PDB file of C-alpha atoms in Angstrom:
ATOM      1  CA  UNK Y  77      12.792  10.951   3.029  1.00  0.00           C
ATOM      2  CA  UNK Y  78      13.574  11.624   6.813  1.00  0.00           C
ATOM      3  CA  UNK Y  79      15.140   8.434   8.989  1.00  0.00           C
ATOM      4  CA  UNK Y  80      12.559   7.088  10.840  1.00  0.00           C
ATOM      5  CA  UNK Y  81      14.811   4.845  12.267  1.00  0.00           C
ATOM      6  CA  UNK Y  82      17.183   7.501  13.600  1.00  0.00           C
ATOM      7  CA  UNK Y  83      14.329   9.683  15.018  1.00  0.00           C
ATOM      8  CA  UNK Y  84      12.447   6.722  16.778  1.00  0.00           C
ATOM      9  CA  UNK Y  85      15.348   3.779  17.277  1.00  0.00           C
ATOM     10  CA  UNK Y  86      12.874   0.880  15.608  1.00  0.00           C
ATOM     11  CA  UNK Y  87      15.401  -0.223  13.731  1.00  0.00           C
ATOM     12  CA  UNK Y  88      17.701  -1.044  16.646  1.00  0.00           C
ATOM     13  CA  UNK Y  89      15.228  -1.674  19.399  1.00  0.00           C
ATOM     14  CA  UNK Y  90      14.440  -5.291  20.057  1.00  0.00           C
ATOM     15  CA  UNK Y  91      11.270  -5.977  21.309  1.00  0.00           C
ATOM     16  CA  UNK Y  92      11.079  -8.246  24.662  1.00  0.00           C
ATOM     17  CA  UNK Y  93       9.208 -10.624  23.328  1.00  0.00           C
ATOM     18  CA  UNK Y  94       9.312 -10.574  19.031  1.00  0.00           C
ATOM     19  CA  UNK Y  95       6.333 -11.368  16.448  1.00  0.00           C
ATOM     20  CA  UNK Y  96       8.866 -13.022  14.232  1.00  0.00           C
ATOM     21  CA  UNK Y  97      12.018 -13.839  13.699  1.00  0.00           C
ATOM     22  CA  UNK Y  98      12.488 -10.406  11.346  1.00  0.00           C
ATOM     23  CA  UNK Y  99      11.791  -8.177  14.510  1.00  0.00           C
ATOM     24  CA  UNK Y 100      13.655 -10.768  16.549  1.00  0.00           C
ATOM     25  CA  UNK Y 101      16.557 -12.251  16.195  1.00  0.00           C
ATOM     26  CA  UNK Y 102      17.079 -10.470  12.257  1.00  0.00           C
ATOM     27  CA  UNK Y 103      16.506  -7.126  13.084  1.00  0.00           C
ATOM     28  CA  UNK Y 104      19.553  -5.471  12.896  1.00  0.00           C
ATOM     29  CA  UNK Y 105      20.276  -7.600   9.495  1.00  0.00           C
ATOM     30  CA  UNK Y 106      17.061  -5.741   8.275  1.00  0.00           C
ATOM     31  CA  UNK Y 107      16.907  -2.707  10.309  1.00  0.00           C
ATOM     32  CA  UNK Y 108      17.289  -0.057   6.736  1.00  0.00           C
ATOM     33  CA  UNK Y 109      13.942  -1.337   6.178  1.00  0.00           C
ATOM     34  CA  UNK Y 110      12.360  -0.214   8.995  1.00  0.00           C
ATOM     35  CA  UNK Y 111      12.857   3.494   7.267  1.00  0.00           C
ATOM     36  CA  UNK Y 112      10.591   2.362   3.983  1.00  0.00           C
ATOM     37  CA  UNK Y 113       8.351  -0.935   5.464  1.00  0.00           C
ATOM     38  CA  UNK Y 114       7.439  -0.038   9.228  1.00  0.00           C
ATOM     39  CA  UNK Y 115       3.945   1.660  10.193  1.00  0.00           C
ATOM     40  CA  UNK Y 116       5.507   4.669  10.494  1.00  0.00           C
ATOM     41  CA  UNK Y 117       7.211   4.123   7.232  1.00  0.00           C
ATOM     42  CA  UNK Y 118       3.204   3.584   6.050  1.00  0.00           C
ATOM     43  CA  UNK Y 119       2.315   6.656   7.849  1.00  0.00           C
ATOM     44  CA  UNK Y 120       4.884   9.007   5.918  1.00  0.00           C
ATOM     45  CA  UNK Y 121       4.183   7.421   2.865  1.00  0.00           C
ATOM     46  CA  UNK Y 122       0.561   8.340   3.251  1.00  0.00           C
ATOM     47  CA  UNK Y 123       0.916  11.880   4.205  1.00  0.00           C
ATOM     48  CA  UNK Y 124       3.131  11.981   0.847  1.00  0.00           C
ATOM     49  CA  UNK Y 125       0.704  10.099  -1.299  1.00  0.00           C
ATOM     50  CA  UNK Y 126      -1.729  13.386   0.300  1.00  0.00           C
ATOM     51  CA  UNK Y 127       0.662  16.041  -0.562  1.00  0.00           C
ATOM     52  CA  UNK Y 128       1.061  15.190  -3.891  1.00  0.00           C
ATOM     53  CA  UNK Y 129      -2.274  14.470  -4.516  1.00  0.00           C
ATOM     54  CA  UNK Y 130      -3.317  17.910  -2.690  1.00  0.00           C
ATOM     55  CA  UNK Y 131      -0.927  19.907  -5.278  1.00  0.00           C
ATOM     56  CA  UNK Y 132      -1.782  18.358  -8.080  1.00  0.00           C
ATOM     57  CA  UNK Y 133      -5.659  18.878  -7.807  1.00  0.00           C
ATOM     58  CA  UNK Y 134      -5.076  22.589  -7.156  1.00  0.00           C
ATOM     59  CA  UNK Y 135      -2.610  22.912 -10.055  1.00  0.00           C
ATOM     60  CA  UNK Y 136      -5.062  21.180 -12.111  1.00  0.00           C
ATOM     61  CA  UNK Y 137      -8.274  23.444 -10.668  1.00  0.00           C
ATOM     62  CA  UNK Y 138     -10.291  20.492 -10.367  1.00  0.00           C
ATOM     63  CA  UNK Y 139     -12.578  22.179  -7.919  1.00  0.00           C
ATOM     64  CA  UNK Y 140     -13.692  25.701  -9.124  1.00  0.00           C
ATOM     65  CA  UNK Y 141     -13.203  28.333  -6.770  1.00  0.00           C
ATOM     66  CA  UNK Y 142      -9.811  26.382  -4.423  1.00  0.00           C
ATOM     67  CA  UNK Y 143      -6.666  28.402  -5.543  1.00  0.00           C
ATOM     68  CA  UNK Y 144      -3.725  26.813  -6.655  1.00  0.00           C
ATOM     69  CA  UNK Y 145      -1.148  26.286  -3.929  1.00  0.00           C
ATOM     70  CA  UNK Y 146       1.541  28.380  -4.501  1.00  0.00           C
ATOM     71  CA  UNK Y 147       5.683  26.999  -4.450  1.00  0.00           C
ATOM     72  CA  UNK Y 148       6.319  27.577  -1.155  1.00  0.00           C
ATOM     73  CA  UNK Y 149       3.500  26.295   0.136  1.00  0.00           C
ATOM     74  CA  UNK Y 150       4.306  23.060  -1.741  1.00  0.00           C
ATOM     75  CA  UNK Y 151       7.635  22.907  -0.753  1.00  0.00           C
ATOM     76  CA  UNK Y 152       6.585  23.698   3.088  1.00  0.00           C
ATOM     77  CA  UNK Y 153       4.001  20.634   2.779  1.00  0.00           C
ATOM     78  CA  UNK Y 154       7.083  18.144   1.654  1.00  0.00           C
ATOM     79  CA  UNK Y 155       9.468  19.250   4.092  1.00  0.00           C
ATOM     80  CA  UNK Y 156       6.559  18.316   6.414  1.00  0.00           C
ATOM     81  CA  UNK Y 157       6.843  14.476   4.403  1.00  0.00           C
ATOM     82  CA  UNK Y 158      10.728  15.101   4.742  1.00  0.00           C
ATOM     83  CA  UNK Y 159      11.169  15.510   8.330  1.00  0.00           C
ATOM     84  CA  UNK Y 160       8.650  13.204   9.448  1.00  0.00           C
ATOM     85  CA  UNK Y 161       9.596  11.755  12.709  1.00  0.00           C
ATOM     86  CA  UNK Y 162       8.932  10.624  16.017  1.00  0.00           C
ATOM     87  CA  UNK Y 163       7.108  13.713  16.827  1.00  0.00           C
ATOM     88  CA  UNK Y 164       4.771  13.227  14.261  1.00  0.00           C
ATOM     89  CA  UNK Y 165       4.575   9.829  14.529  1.00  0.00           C
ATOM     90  CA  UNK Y 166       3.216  10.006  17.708  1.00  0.00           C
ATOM     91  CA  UNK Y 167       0.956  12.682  16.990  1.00  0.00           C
ATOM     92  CA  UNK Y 168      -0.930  10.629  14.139  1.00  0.00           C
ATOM     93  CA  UNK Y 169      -1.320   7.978  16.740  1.00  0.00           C
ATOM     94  CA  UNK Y 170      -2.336  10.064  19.249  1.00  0.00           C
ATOM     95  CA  UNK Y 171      -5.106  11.269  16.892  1.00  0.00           C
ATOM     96  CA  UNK Y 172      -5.995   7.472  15.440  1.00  0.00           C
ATOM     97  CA  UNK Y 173      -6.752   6.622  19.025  1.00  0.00           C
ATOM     98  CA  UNK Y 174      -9.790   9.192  18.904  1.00  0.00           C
ATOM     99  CA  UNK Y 175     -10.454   8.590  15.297  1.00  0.00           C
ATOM    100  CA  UNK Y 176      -9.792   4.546  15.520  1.00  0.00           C
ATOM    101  CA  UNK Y 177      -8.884   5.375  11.621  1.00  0.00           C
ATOM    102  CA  UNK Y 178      -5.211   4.964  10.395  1.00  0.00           C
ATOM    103  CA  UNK Y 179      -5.872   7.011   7.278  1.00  0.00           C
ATOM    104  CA  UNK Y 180      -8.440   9.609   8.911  1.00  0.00           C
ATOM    105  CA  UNK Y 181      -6.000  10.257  11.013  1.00  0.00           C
ATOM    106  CA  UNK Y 182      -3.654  11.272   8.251  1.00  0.00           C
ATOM    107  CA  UNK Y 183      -5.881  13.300   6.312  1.00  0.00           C
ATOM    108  CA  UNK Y 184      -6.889  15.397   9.895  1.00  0.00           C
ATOM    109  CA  UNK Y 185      -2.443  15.265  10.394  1.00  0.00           C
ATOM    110  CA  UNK Y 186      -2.092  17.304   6.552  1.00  0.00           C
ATOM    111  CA  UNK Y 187      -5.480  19.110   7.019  1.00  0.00           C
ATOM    112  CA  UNK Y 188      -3.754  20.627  10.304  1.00  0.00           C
ATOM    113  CA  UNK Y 189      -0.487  21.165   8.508  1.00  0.00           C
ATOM    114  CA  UNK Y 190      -2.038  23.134   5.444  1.00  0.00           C
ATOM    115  CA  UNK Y 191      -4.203  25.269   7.390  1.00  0.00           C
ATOM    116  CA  UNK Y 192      -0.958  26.306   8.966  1.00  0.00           C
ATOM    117  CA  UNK Y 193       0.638  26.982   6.139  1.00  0.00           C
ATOM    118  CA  UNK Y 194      -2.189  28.490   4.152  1.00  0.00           C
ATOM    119  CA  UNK Y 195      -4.451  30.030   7.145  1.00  0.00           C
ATOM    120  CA  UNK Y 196      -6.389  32.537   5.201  1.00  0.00           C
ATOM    121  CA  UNK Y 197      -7.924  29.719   2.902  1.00  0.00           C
ATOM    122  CA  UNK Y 198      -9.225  27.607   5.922  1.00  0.00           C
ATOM    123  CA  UNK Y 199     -13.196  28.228   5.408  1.00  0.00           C
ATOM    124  CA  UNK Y 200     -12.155  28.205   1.348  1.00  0.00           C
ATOM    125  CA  UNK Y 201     -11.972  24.946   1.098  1.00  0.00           C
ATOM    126  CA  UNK Y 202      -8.214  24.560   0.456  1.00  0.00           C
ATOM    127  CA  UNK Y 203      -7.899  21.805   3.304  1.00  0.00           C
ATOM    128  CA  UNK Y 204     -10.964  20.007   2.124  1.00  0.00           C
ATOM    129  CA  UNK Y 205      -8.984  19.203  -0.330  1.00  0.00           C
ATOM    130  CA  UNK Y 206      -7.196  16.556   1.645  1.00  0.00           C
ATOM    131  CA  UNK Y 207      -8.501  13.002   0.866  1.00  0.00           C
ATOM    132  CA  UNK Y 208     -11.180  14.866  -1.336  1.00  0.00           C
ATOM    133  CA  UNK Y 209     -12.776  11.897  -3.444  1.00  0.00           C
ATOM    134  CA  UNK Y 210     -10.615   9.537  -1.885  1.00  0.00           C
ATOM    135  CA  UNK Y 211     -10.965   6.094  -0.167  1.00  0.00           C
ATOM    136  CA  UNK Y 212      -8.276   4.862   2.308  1.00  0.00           C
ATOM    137  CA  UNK Y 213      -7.198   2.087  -0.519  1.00  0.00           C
ATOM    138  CA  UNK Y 214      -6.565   4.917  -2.824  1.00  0.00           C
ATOM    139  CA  UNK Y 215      -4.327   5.996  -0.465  1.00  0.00           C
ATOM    140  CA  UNK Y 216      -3.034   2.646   0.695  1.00  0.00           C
ATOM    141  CA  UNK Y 217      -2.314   1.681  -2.596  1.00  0.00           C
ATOM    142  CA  UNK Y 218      -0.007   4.383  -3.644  1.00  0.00           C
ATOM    143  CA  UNK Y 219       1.153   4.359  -0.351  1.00  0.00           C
ATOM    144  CA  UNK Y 220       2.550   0.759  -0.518  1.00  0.00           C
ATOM    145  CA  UNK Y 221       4.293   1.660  -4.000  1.00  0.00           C
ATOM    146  CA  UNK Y 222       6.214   4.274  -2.748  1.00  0.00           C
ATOM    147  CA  UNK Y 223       7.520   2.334   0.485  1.00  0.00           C
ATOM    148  CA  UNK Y 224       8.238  -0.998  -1.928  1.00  0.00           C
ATOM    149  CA  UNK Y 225       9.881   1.446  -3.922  1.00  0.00           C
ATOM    150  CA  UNK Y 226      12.186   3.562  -1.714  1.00  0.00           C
ATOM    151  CA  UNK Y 227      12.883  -0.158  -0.083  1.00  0.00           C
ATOM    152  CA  UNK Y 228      13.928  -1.531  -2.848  1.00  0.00           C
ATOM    153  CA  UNK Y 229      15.624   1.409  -4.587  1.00  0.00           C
ATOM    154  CA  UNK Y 230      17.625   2.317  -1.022  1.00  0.00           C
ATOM    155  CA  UNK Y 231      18.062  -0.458   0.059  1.00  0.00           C
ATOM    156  CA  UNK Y 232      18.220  -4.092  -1.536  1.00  0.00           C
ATOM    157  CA  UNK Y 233      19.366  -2.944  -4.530  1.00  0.00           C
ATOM    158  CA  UNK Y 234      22.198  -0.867  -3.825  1.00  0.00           C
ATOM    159  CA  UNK Y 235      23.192  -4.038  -1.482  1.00  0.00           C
ATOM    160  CA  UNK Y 236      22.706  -7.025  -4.317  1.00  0.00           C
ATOM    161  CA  UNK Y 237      24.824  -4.476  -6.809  1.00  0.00           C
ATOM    162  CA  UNK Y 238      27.667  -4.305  -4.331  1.00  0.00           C
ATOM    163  CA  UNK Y 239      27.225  -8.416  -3.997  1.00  0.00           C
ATOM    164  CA  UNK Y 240      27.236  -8.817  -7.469  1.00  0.00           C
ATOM    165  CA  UNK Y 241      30.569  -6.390  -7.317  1.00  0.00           C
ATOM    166  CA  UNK Y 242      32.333  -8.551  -5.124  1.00  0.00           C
ATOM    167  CA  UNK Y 243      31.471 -11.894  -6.603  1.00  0.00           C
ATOM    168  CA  UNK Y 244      32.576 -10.621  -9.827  1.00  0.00           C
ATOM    169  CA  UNK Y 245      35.984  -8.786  -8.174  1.00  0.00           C
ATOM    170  CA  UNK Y 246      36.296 -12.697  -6.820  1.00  0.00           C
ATOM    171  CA  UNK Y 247      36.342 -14.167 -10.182  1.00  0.00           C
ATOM    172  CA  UNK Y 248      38.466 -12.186 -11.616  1.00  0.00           C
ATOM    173  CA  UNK Y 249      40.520 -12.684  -9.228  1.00  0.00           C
ATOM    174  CA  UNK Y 250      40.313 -16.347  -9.004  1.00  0.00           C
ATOM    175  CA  UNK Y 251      40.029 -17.037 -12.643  1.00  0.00           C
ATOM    176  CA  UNK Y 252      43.369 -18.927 -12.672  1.00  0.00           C
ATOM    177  CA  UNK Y 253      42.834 -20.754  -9.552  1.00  0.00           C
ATOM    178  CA  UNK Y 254      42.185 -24.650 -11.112  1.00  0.00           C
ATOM    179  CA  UNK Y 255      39.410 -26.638  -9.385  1.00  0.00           C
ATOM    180  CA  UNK Y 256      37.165 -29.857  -9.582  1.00  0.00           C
ATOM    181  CA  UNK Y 257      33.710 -29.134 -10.077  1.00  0.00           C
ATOM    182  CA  UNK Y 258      31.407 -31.444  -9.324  1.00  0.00           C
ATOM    183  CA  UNK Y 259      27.813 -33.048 -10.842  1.00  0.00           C
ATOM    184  CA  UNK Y 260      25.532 -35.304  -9.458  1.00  0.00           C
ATOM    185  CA  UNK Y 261      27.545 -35.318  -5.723  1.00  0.00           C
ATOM    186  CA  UNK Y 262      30.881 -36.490  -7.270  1.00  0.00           C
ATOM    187  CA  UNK Y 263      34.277 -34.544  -8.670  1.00  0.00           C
ATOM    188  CA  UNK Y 264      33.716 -34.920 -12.559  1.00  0.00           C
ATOM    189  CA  UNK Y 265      35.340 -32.007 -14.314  1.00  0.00           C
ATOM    190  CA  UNK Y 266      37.944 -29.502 -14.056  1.00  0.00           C
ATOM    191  CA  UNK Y 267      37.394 -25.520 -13.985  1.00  0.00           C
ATOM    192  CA  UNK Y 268      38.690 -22.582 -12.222  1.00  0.00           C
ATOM    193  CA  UNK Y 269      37.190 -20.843  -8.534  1.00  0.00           C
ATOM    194  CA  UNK Y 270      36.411 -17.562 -11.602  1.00  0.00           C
TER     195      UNK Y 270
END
């Protein structure tokens, strides 16, 4: 998935006055989240939650008479999840203003996108595809999975298996190195720092 961080500065940008101490005075300790747990992080999600939703019913034929979408058109409609950015971002909010909707205003952001890509199936019913049968926790749901997902997969993990690295480099390297270990507050019996 695109930066969102790089294309909008959230994750570097402290706010004047902060909600909390993880936009305040933590940010930059957490700032690779802001790419997979911000509202604009939600926002992408969504719109990919769509997309793949949106190719699999016409793949599928669910609804008689919508054509499949073909390759390219699929692979047009991820680059769109891909390169989400600032321009986008503000877009969708530009468009939840008038539709006081977060998720309407994501299904009208990929509606707009595939009837670019696809203009000749715009009265076929290709766009109403989009969010067909769908309620905004449908979405949400996914949504959330994905984000938790790319946080944790991108982010925490690769940074508590480079911890667990180093602690284990350390006691190799300190397996020799004799200490007192302590129980119940007091020196008791000997070990090593490994």
């Amino acid at each position: 998935m695109s930066s969102l961080a790089a294309s909008t500065s959230l994750a570097d940008a402290q706010p004047p006055i902060a909600l909390g101490a993880l936009d305040g005075r933590y940010r930059g300790t957490v700032a690779a989240l802001v790419d997979h747990l911000s509202e604009p992080a939600l926002n992408r999600a969504r719109v990919h939650v769509e997309v793949e939703r949106v190719g699999h019913l016409t793949e599928r034929e669910v609804v008689p008479g919508v054509r499949r979408l073909t390759a390219p058109e699929i692979e047009s409609l991820r680059e769109m999840v891909r390169t989400f950015g600032a321009a986008e971002i503000d877009e969708m909010a530009a468009t939840e203003r008038v539709t006081q909707h977060d998720v309407k205003a994501v299904e009208y952001f990929v509606k707009k996108r595939l009837t670019q890509i696809a203009p000749d199936d715009a009265d076929r019913g290709l766009a109403e595809l989009i969010h067909f049968a769908c309620t905004s926790e449908d979405v949400n749901n996914l949504s959330y999975a994905v984000m938790v997902k790319g946080a944790v997969t991108e982010v925490w993990l690769p940074r508590a298996t480079a911890l667990v690295e180093a602690i284990a480099t350390m006691a190799s390297g300190l397996r020799d190195v004799p200490l007192l270990a302590h129980t119940h507050g007091q020196p008791a019996t000997p070990t090593t720092m490994g």
